[in-house]
Coordinates of C-alpha atoms in Angstrom, one line a residue:
X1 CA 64.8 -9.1 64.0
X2 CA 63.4 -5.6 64.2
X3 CA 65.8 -5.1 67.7
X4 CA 69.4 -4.3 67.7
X5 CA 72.5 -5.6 66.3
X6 CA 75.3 -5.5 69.2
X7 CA 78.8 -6.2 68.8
X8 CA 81.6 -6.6 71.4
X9 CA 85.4 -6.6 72.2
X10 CA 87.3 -9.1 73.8
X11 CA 87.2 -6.6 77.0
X12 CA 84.0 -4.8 77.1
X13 CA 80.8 -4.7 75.9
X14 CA 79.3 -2.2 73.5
X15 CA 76.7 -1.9 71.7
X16 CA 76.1 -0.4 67.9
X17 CA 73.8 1.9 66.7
X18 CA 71.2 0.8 63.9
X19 CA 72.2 1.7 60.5
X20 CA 70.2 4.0 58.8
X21 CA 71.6 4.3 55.1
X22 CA 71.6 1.5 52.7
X23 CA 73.6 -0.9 52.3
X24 CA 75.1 -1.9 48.5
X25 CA 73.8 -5.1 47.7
X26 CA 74.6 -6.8 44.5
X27 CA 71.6 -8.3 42.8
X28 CA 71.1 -12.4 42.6
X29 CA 68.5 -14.2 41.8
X30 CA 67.0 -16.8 44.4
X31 CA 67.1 -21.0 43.4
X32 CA 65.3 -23.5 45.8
X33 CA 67.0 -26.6 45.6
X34 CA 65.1 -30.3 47.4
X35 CA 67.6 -31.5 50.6
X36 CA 67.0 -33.7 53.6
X37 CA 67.5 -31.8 56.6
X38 CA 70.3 -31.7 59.1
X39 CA 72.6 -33.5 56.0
X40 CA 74.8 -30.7 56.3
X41 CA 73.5 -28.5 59.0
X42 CA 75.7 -27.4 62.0
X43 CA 75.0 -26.3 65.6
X44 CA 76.0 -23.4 66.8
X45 CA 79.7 -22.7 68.0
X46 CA 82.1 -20.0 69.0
X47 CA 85.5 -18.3 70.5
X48 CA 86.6 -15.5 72.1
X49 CA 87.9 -14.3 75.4
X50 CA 85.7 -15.7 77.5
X51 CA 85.5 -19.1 75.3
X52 CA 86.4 -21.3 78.5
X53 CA 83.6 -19.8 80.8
X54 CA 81.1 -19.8 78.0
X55 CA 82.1 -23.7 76.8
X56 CA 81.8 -24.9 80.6
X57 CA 78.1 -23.2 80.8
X58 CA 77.3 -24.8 77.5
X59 CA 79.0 -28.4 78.6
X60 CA 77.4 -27.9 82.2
X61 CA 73.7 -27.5 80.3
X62 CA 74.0 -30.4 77.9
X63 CA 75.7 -32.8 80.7
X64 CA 72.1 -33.7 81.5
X65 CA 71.2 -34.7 77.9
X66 CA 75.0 -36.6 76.6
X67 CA 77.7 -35.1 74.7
X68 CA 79.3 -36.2 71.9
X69 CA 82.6 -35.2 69.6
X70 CA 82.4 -32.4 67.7
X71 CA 80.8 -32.6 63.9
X72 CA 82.2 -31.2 61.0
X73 CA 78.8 -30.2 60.2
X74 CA 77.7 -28.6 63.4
X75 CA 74.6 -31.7 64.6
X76 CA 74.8 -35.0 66.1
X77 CA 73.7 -37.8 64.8
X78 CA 70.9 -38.1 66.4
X79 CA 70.3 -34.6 65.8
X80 CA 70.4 -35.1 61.8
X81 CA 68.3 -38.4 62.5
X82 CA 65.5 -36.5 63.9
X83 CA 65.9 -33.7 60.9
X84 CA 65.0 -36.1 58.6
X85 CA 61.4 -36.7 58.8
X86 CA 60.9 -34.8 55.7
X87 CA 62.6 -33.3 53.0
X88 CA 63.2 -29.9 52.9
X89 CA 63.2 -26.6 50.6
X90 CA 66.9 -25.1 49.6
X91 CA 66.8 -21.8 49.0
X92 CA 69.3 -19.6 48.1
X93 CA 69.1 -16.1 47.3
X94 CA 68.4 -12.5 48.5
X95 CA 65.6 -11.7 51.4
X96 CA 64.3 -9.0 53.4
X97 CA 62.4 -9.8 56.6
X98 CA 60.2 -6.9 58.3
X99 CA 57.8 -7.0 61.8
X100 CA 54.4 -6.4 59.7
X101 CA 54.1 -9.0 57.2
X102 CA 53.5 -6.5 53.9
X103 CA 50.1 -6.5 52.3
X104 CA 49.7 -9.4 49.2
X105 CA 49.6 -6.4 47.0
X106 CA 52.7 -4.9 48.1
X107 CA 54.5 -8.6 48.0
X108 CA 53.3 -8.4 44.1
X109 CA 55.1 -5.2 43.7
X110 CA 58.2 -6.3 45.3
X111 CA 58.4 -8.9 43.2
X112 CA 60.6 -6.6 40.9
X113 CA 63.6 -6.4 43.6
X114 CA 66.4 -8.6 44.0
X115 CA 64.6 -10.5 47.2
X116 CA 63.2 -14.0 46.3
X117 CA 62.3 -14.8 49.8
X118 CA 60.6 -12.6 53.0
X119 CA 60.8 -13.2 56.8
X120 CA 57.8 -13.7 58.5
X121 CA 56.9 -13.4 62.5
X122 CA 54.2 -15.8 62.3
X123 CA 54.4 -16.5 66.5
X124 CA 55.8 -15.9 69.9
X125 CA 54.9 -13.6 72.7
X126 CA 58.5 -11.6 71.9
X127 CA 57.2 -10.1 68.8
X128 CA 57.4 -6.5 68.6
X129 CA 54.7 -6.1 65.9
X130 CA 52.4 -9.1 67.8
X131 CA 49.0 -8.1 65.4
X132 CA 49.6 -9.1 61.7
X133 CA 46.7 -8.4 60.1
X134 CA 47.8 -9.4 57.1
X135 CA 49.3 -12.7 58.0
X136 CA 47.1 -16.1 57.3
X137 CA 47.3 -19.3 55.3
X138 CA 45.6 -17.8 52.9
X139 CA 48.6 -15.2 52.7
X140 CA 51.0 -17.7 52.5
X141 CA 49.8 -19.0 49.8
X142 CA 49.0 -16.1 48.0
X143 CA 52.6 -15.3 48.2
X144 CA 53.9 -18.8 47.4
X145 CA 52.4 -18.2 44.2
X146 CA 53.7 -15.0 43.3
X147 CA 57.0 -17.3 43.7
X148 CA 58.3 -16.0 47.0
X149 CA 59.9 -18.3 50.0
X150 CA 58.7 -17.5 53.1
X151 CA 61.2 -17.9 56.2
X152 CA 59.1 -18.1 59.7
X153 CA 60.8 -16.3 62.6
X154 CA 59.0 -17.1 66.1
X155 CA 60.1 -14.5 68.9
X156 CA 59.5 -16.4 72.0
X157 CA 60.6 -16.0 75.6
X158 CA 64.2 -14.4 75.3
X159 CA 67.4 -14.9 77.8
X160 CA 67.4 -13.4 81.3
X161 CA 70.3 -11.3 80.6
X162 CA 69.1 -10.1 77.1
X163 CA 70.3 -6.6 76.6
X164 CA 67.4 -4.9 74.7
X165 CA 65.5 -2.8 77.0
X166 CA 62.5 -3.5 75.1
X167 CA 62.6 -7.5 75.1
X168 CA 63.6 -7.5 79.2
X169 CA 59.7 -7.8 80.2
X170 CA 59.8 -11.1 78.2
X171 CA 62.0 -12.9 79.5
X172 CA 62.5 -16.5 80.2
X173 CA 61.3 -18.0 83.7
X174 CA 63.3 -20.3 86.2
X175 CA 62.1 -23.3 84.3
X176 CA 63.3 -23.4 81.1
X177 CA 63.0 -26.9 79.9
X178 CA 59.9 -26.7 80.4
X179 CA 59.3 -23.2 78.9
X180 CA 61.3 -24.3 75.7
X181 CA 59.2 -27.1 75.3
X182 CA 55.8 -25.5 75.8
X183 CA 56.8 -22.7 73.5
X184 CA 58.1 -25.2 70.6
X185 CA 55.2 -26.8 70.9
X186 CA 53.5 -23.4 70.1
X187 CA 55.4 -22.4 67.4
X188 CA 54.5 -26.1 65.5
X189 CA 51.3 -25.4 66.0
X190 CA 50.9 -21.4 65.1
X191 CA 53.3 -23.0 62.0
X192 CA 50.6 -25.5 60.8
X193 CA 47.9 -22.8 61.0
X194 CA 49.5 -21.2 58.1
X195 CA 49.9 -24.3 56.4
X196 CA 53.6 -25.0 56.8
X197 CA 54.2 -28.9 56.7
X198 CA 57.0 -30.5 58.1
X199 CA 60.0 -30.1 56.6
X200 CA 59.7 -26.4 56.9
X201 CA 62.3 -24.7 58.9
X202 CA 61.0 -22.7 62.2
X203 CA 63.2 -19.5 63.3
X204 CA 64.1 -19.0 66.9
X205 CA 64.6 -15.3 67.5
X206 CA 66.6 -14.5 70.5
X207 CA 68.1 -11.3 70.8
X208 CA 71.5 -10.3 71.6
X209 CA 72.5 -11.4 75.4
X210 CA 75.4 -11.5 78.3
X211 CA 75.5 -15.1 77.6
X212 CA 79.5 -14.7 79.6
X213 CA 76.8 -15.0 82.4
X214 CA 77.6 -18.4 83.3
X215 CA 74.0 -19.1 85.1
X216 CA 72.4 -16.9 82.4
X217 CA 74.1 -18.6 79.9
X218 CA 73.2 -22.1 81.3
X219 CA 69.2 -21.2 81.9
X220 CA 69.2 -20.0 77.8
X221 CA 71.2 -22.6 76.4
X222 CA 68.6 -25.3 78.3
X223 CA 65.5 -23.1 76.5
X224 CA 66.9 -23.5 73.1
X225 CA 67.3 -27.1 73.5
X226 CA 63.9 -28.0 74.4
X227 CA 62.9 -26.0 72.0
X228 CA 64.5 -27.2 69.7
X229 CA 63.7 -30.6 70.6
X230 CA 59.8 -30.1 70.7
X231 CA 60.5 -28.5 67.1
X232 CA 62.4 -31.9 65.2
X233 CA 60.7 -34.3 67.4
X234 CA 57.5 -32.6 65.4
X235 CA 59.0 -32.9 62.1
X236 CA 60.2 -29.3 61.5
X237 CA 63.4 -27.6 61.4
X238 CA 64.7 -26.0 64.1
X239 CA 66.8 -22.7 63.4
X240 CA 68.0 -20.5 65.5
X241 CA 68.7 -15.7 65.0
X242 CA 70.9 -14.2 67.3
X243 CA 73.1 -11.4 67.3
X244 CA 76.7 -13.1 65.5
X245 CA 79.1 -11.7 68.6
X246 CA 76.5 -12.8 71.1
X247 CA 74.0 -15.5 70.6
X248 CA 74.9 -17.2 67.4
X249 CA 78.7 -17.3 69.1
X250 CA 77.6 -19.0 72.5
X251 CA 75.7 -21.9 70.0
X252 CA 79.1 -21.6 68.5
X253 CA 80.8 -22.6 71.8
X254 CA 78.2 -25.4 72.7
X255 CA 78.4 -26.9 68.9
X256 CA 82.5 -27.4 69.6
X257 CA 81.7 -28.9 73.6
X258 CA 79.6 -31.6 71.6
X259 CA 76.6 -30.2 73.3
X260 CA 73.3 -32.1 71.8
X261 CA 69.6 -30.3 70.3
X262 CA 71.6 -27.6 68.8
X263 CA 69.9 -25.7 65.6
X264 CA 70.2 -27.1 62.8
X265 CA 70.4 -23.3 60.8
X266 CA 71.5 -21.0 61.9
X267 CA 70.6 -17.2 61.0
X268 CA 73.4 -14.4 62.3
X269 CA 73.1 -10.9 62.5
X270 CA 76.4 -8.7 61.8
X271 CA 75.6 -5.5 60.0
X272 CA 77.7 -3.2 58.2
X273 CA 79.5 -5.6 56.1
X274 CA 79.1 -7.2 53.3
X275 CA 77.0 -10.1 52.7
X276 CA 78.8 -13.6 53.1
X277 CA 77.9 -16.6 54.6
X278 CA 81.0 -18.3 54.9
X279 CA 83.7 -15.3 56.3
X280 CA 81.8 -14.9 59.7
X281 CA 84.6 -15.1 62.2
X282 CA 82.6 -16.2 64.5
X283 CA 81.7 -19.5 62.9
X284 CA 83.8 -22.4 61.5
X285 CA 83.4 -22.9 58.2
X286 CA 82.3 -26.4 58.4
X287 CA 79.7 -25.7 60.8
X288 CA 76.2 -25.7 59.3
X289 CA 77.3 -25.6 55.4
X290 CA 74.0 -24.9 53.5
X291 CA 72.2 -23.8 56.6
X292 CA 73.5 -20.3 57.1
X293 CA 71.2 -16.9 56.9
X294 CA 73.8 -13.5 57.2
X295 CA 71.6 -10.5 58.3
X296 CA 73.9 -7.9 57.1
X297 CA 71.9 -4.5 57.2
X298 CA 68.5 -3.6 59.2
X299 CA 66.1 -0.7 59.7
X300 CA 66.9 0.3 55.9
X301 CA 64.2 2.0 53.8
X302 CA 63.7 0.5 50.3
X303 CA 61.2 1.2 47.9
X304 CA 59.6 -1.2 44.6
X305 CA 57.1 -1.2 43.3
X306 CA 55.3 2.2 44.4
X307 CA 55.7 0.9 48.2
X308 CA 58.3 1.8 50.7
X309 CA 59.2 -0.5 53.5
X310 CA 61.5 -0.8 56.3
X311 CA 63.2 -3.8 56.5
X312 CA 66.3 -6.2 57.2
X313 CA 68.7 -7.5 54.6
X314 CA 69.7 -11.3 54.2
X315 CA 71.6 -13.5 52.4
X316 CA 70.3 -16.7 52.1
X317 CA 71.8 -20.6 52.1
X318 CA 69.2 -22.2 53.8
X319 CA 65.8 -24.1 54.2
X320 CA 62.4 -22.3 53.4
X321 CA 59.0 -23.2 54.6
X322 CA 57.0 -26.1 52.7
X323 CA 53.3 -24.4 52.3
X324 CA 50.2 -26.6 52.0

């Protein structure tokens, strides 16, 4: 999450430059709450200019698979079906994610902030900070009992047109079924390593891309679904971090062409506003109720606790990782 936030017109693209000041973020403390998964998760969906060209790509790609009418809360049924091997963790509540998983020392002294919960990049060969030193099931649990939830983000192979020069020499080959499923299957097992069970939600980070691309659109939407697929069909939760005008908004599209293997949470990046869940244009508000993550600020500076990181902002309505 570490890359940039884009955001576009209905004409051009453009894209934003990082914030660098803070942010004002009201203090909340975090609950976790026990849910099944997929009850009330969504799949991503969205509109715009270009809504007809994008739905078609996203149709076209999920042909292959089935359709079905839309759902008021974003999944299929069989999508929901497969969510509920396991119960989940509800959390909701203020986080901070950042590329090198802080010291177990410094997560004690952040423990005086508003953040109940911290983003992890446990996996994927997209990471920007791929050596966490810090990062281990013993880590994990560490932190669990300093009473933090842990959200896993895994940067795999990102979409051919991604627009971040520094995520292009990782991008996604000309079999992406196959690639999706390989790399789900990675991020399951990289996510039991650190002794998440199933139940626990695993993050898809793709970074902002052209998705308007009709072909590129089509090859990226057919990654995340076999990712996804290898992901539920192993118990966990698939989620899905994009970019709110670019990513998260073609999932949008797909979700309303009844397109199937769709995250079932979905985590969306639009900073400089204030954090809400449910006022992202973007998104119906019936789509993926209790499964939403809003990135609203990154590359920020905060200190706590004697220790100054950089980090992203997050509000949080979603599932949390179960830790053995």
């Amino acid at each position: 999450m570490m890359g940039f936030v884009l955001s576009t017109t209905l004409v051009t693209l453009a894209v934003a430059v990082p914030p660098t000041g803070a942010v004002g973020r009201p203090g909340a403390e975090g609950r976790v709450t026990k849910a099944e998964p997929g009850t009330r998760a969504g799949a991503g969906g969205s509109a715009g200019a270009s809504a007809g060209a994008s739905a078609g790509a996203s149709a076209g790609a999920g042909s292959a698979a089935g359709t079905t009418a839309e759902s008021p809360a974003g999944t299929t049924a069989g999508d929901r079906a497969g969510d509920k091997a396991a119960g989940v963790s509800l959390f909701r509540g203020r986080a901070f994610d950042t590329c090198l998983a802080p010291s177990v020392d410094t997560m004690r002294r952040w423990s005086s902030s508003d953040y109940k919960a911290v983003g992890v990049y446990f996996g994927g060969r997209g990471r920007a900070c791929p050596r966490q030193p810090h990062l281990s099931h013993g880590w994990m649990r560490a932190v669990r009992g300093q009473g933090w939830k842990v959200l896993p983000l895994y940067v795999g192979s990102q979409s051919p047109c991604v627009i971040s020069k520094n995520k292009k020499h990782v991008r996604m080959g000309r079999y992406p079924v196959q690639q999706g499923t390989r790399e789900g299957r990675d991020a399951v097992k990289r996510a039991k390593s650190f002794g998440m069970r199933a139940g626990s939600p695993l993050y898809l980070d793709m970074e902002a891309y052209n998705y308007r691309q009709v072909e590129c659109g089509k090859t990226t939407l057919a990654f995340v679904r076999a990712w996804n697929r290898e992901v539920r069909g192993s118990g966990y939760v698939p989620g899905f971090y994009s970019s709110a005008n670019f990513g998260v908004r073609h999932m949008e599209t797909a979700r309303r062409a009844g397109v199937r293997d769709l995250p079932s949470v979905i985590w969306f990046a639009r900073w400089h506003k204030r954090p809400s869940l449910y006022n992202e244009p973007v998104l119906r508000k019936n789509a993926w109720q209790e499964r939403r993550i809003h990135q609203y600020a990154g590359n920020v500076k905060e200190k706590h606790g004697g220790r100054t990181l950089k980090i992203d902002r997050n509000l949080v309505h979603a599932p949390v990782a179960r830790i053995s």
